[in-house]
PDB file of C-alpha atoms in Angstrom:
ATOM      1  CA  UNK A   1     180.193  99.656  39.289  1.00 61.00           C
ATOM      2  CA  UNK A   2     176.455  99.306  39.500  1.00 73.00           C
ATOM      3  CA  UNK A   3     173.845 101.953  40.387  1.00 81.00           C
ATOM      4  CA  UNK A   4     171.246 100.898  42.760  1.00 82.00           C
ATOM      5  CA  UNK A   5     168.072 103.135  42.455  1.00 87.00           C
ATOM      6  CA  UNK A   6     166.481 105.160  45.385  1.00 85.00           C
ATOM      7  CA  UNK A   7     163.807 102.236  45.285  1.00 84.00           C
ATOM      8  CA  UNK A   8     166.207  98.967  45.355  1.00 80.00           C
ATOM      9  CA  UNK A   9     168.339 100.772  48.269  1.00 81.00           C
ATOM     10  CA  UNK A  10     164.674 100.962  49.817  1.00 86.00           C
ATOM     11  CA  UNK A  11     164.131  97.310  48.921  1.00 80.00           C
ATOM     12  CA  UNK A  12     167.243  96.074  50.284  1.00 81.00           C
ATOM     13  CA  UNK A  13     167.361  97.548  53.302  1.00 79.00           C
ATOM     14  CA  UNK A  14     163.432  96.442  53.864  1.00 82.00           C
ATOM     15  CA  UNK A  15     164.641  93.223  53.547  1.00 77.00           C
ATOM     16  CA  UNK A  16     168.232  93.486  55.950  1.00 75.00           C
ATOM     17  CA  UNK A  17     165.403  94.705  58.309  1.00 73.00           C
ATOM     18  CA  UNK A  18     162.744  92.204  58.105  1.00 74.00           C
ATOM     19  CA  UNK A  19     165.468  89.600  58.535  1.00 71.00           C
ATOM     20  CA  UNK A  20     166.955  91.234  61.968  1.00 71.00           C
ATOM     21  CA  UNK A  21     163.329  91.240  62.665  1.00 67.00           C
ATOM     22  CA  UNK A  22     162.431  87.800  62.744  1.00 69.00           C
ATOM     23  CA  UNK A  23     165.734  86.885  64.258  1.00 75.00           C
ATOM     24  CA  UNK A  24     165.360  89.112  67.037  1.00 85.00           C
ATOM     25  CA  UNK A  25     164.279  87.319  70.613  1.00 88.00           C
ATOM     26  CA  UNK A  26     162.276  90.143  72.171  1.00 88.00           C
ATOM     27  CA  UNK A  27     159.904  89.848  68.768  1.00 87.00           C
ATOM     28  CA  UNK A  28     159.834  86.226  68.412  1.00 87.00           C
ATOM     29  CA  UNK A  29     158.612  86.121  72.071  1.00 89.00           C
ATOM     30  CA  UNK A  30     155.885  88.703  71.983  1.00 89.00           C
ATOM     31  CA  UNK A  31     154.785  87.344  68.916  1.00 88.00           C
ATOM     32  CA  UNK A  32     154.326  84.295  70.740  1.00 90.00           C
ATOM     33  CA  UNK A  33     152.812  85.466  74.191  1.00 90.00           C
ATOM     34  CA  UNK A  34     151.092  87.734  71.903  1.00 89.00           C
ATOM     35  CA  UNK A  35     149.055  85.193  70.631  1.00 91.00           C
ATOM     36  CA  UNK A  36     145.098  85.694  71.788  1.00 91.00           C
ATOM     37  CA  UNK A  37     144.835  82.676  74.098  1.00 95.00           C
ATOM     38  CA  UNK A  38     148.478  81.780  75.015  1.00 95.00           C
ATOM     39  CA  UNK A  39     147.929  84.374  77.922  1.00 93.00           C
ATOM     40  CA  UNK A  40     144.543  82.993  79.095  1.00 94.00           C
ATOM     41  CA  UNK A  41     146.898  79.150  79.390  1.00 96.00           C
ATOM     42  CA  UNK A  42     149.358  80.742  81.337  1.00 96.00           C
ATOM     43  CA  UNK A  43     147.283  81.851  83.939  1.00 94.00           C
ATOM     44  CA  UNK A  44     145.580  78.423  83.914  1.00 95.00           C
ATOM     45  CA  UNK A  45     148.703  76.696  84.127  1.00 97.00           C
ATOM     46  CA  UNK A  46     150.296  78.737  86.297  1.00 96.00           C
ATOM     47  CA  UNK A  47     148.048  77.663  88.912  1.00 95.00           C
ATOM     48  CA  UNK A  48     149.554  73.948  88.539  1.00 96.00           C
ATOM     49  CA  UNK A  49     148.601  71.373  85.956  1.00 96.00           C
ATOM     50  CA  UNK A  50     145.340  71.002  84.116  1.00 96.00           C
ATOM     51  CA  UNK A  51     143.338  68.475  82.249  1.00 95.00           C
ATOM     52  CA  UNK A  52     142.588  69.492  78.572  1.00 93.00           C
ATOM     53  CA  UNK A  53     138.863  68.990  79.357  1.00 92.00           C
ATOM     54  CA  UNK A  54     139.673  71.858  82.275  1.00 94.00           C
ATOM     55  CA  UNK A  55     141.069  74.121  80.312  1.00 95.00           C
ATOM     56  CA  UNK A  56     138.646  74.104  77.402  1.00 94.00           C
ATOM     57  CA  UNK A  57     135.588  75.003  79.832  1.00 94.00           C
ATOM     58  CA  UNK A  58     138.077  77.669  81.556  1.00 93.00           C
ATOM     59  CA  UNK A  59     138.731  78.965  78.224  1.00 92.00           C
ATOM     60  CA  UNK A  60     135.402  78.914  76.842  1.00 87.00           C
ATOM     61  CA  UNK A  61     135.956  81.483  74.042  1.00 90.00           C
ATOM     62  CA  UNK A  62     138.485  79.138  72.130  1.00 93.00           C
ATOM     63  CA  UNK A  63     137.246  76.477  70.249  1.00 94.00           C
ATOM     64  CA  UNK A  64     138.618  73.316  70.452  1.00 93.00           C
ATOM     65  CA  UNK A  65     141.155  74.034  67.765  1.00 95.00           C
ATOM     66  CA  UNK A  66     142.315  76.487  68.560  1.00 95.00           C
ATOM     67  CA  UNK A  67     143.098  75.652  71.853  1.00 96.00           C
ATOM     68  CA  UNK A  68     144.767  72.414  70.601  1.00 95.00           C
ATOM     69  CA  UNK A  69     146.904  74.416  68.332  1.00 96.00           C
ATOM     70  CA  UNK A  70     147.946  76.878  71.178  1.00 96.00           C
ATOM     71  CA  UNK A  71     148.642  74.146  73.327  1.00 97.00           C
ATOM     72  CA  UNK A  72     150.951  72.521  70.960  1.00 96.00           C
ATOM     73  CA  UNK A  73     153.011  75.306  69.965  1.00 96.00           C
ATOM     74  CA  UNK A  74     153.508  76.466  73.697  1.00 97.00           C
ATOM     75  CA  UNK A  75     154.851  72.888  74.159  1.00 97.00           C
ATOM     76  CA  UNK A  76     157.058  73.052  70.793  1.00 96.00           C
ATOM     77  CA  UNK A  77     158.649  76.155  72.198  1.00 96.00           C
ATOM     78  CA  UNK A  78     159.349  74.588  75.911  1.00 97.00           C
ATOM     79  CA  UNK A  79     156.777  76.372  77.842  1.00 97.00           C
ATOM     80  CA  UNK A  80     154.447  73.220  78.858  1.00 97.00           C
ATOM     81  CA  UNK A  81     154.336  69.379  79.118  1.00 97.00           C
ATOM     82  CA  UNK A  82     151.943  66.976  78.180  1.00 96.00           C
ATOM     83  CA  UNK A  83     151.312  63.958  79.356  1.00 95.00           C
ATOM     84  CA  UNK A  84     148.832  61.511  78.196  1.00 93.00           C
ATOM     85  CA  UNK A  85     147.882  58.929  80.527  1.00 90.00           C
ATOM     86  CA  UNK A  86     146.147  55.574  78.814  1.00 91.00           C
ATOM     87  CA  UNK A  87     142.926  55.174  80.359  1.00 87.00           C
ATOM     88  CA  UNK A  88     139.439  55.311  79.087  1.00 87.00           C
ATOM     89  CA  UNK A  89     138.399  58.079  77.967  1.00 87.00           C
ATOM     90  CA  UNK A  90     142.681  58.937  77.416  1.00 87.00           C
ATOM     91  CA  UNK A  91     143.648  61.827  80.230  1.00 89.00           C
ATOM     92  CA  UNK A  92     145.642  64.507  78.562  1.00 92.00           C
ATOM     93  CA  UNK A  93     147.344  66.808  81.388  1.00 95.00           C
ATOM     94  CA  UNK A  94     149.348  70.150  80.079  1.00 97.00           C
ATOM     95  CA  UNK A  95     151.743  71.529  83.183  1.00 98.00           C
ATOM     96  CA  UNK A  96     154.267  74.860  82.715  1.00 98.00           C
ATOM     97  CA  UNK A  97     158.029  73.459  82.256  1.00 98.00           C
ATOM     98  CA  UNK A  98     160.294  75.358  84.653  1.00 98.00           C
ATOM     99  CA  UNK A  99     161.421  77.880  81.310  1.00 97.00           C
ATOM    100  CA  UNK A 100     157.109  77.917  81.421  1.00 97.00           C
ATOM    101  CA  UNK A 101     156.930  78.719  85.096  1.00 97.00           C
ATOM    102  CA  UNK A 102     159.854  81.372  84.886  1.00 96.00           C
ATOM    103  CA  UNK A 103     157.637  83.640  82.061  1.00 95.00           C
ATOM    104  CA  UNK A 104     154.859  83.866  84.867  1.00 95.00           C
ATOM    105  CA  UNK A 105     156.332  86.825  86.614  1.00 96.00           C
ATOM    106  CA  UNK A 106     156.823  88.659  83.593  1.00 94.00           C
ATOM    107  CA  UNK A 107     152.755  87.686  82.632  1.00 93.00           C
ATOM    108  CA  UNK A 108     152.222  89.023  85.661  1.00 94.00           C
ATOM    109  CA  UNK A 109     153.883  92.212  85.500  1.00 94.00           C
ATOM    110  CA  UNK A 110     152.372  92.759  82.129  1.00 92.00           C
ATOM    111  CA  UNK A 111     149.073  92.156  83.455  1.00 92.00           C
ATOM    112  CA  UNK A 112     149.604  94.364  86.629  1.00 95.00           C
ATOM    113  CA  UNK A 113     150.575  97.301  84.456  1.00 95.00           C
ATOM    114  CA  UNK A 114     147.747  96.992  81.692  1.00 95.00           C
ATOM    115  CA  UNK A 115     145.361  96.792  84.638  1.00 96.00           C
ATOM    116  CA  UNK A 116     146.765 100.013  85.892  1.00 97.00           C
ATOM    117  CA  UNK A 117     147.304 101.688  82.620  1.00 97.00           C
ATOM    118  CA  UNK A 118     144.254 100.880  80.760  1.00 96.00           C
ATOM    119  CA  UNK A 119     142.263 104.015  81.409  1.00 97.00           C
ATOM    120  CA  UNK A 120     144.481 106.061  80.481  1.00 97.00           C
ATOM    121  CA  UNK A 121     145.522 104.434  77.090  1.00 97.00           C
ATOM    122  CA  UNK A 122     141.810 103.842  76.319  1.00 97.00           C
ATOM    123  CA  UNK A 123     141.703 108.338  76.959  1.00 97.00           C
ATOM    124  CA  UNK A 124     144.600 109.110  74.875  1.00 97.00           C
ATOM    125  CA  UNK A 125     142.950 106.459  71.927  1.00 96.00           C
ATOM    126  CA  UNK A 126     139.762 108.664  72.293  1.00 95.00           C
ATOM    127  CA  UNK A 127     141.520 111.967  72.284  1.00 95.00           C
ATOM    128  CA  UNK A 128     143.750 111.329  69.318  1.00 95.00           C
ATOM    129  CA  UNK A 129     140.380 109.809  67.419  1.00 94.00           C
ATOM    130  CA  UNK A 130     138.740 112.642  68.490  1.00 93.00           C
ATOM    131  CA  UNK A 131     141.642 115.302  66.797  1.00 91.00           C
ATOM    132  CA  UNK A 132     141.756 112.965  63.648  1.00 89.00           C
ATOM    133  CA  UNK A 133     138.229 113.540  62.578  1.00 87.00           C
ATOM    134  CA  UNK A 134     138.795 117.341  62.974  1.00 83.00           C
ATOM    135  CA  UNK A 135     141.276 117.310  60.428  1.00 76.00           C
TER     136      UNK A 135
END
């Protein structure tokens, strides 16, 4: 029989964790909608379809990049459509699926709450700053 140290049962069950972790759908969907301009295309979208040109003045703090990459993942995962339409210049239109359209009430929840919420988080942040630098 072999004798696991105190520091290899730590390591293990690290690792037992991490992998429940990543497997886990709750996590794997915050971690998407968590991403810093996936809510911002949500709201767009939400409003009905959008040309890329739209939503890269409407989200004027992402650059072109990194709106591209958003985009794409959000379509990977089933949330929008694109459609390119051959003209010249090419029209690129992104639209919420209906799996899309059906995480807009829960945006919107979110959103309601933080808006709601805010002040108070933003005073218990101060206060517990506040007791940490009279320690």
């Amino acid at each position: 029989m072999t004798t696991r140290t105190a520091a290899q049962r730590r390591a293990e069950a690290r690792i037992t964790f991490q992998a429940r972790f990543a497997d886990c759908p709750t996590n794997r969907l915050l971690d998407r909608i968590g991403e810093k301009w996936v809510a911002l295309i949500l709201k767009e979208l939400a409003e009905g379809p959008r040309r890329y040109g739209e939503l890269d003045r409407t989200i004027a703090g992402a650059s072109q990049k990194m709106l591209t990459q958003t985009l794409r993942r959000l379509e990977r995962d089933g949330l929008l459509a694109r459609t390119v339409t051959p003209a010249v210049p090419v029209r690129v239109d992104y639209a919420l699926t209906p799996l899309g359209q059906s995480l807009v009430p829960v945006m919107q929840a979110v959103t309601r709450w933080a808006e709601q919420n805010i002040e108070q988080i933003d005073v218990a942040r101060e206060s517990y700053d506040a007791q940490q630098l009279n320690l």
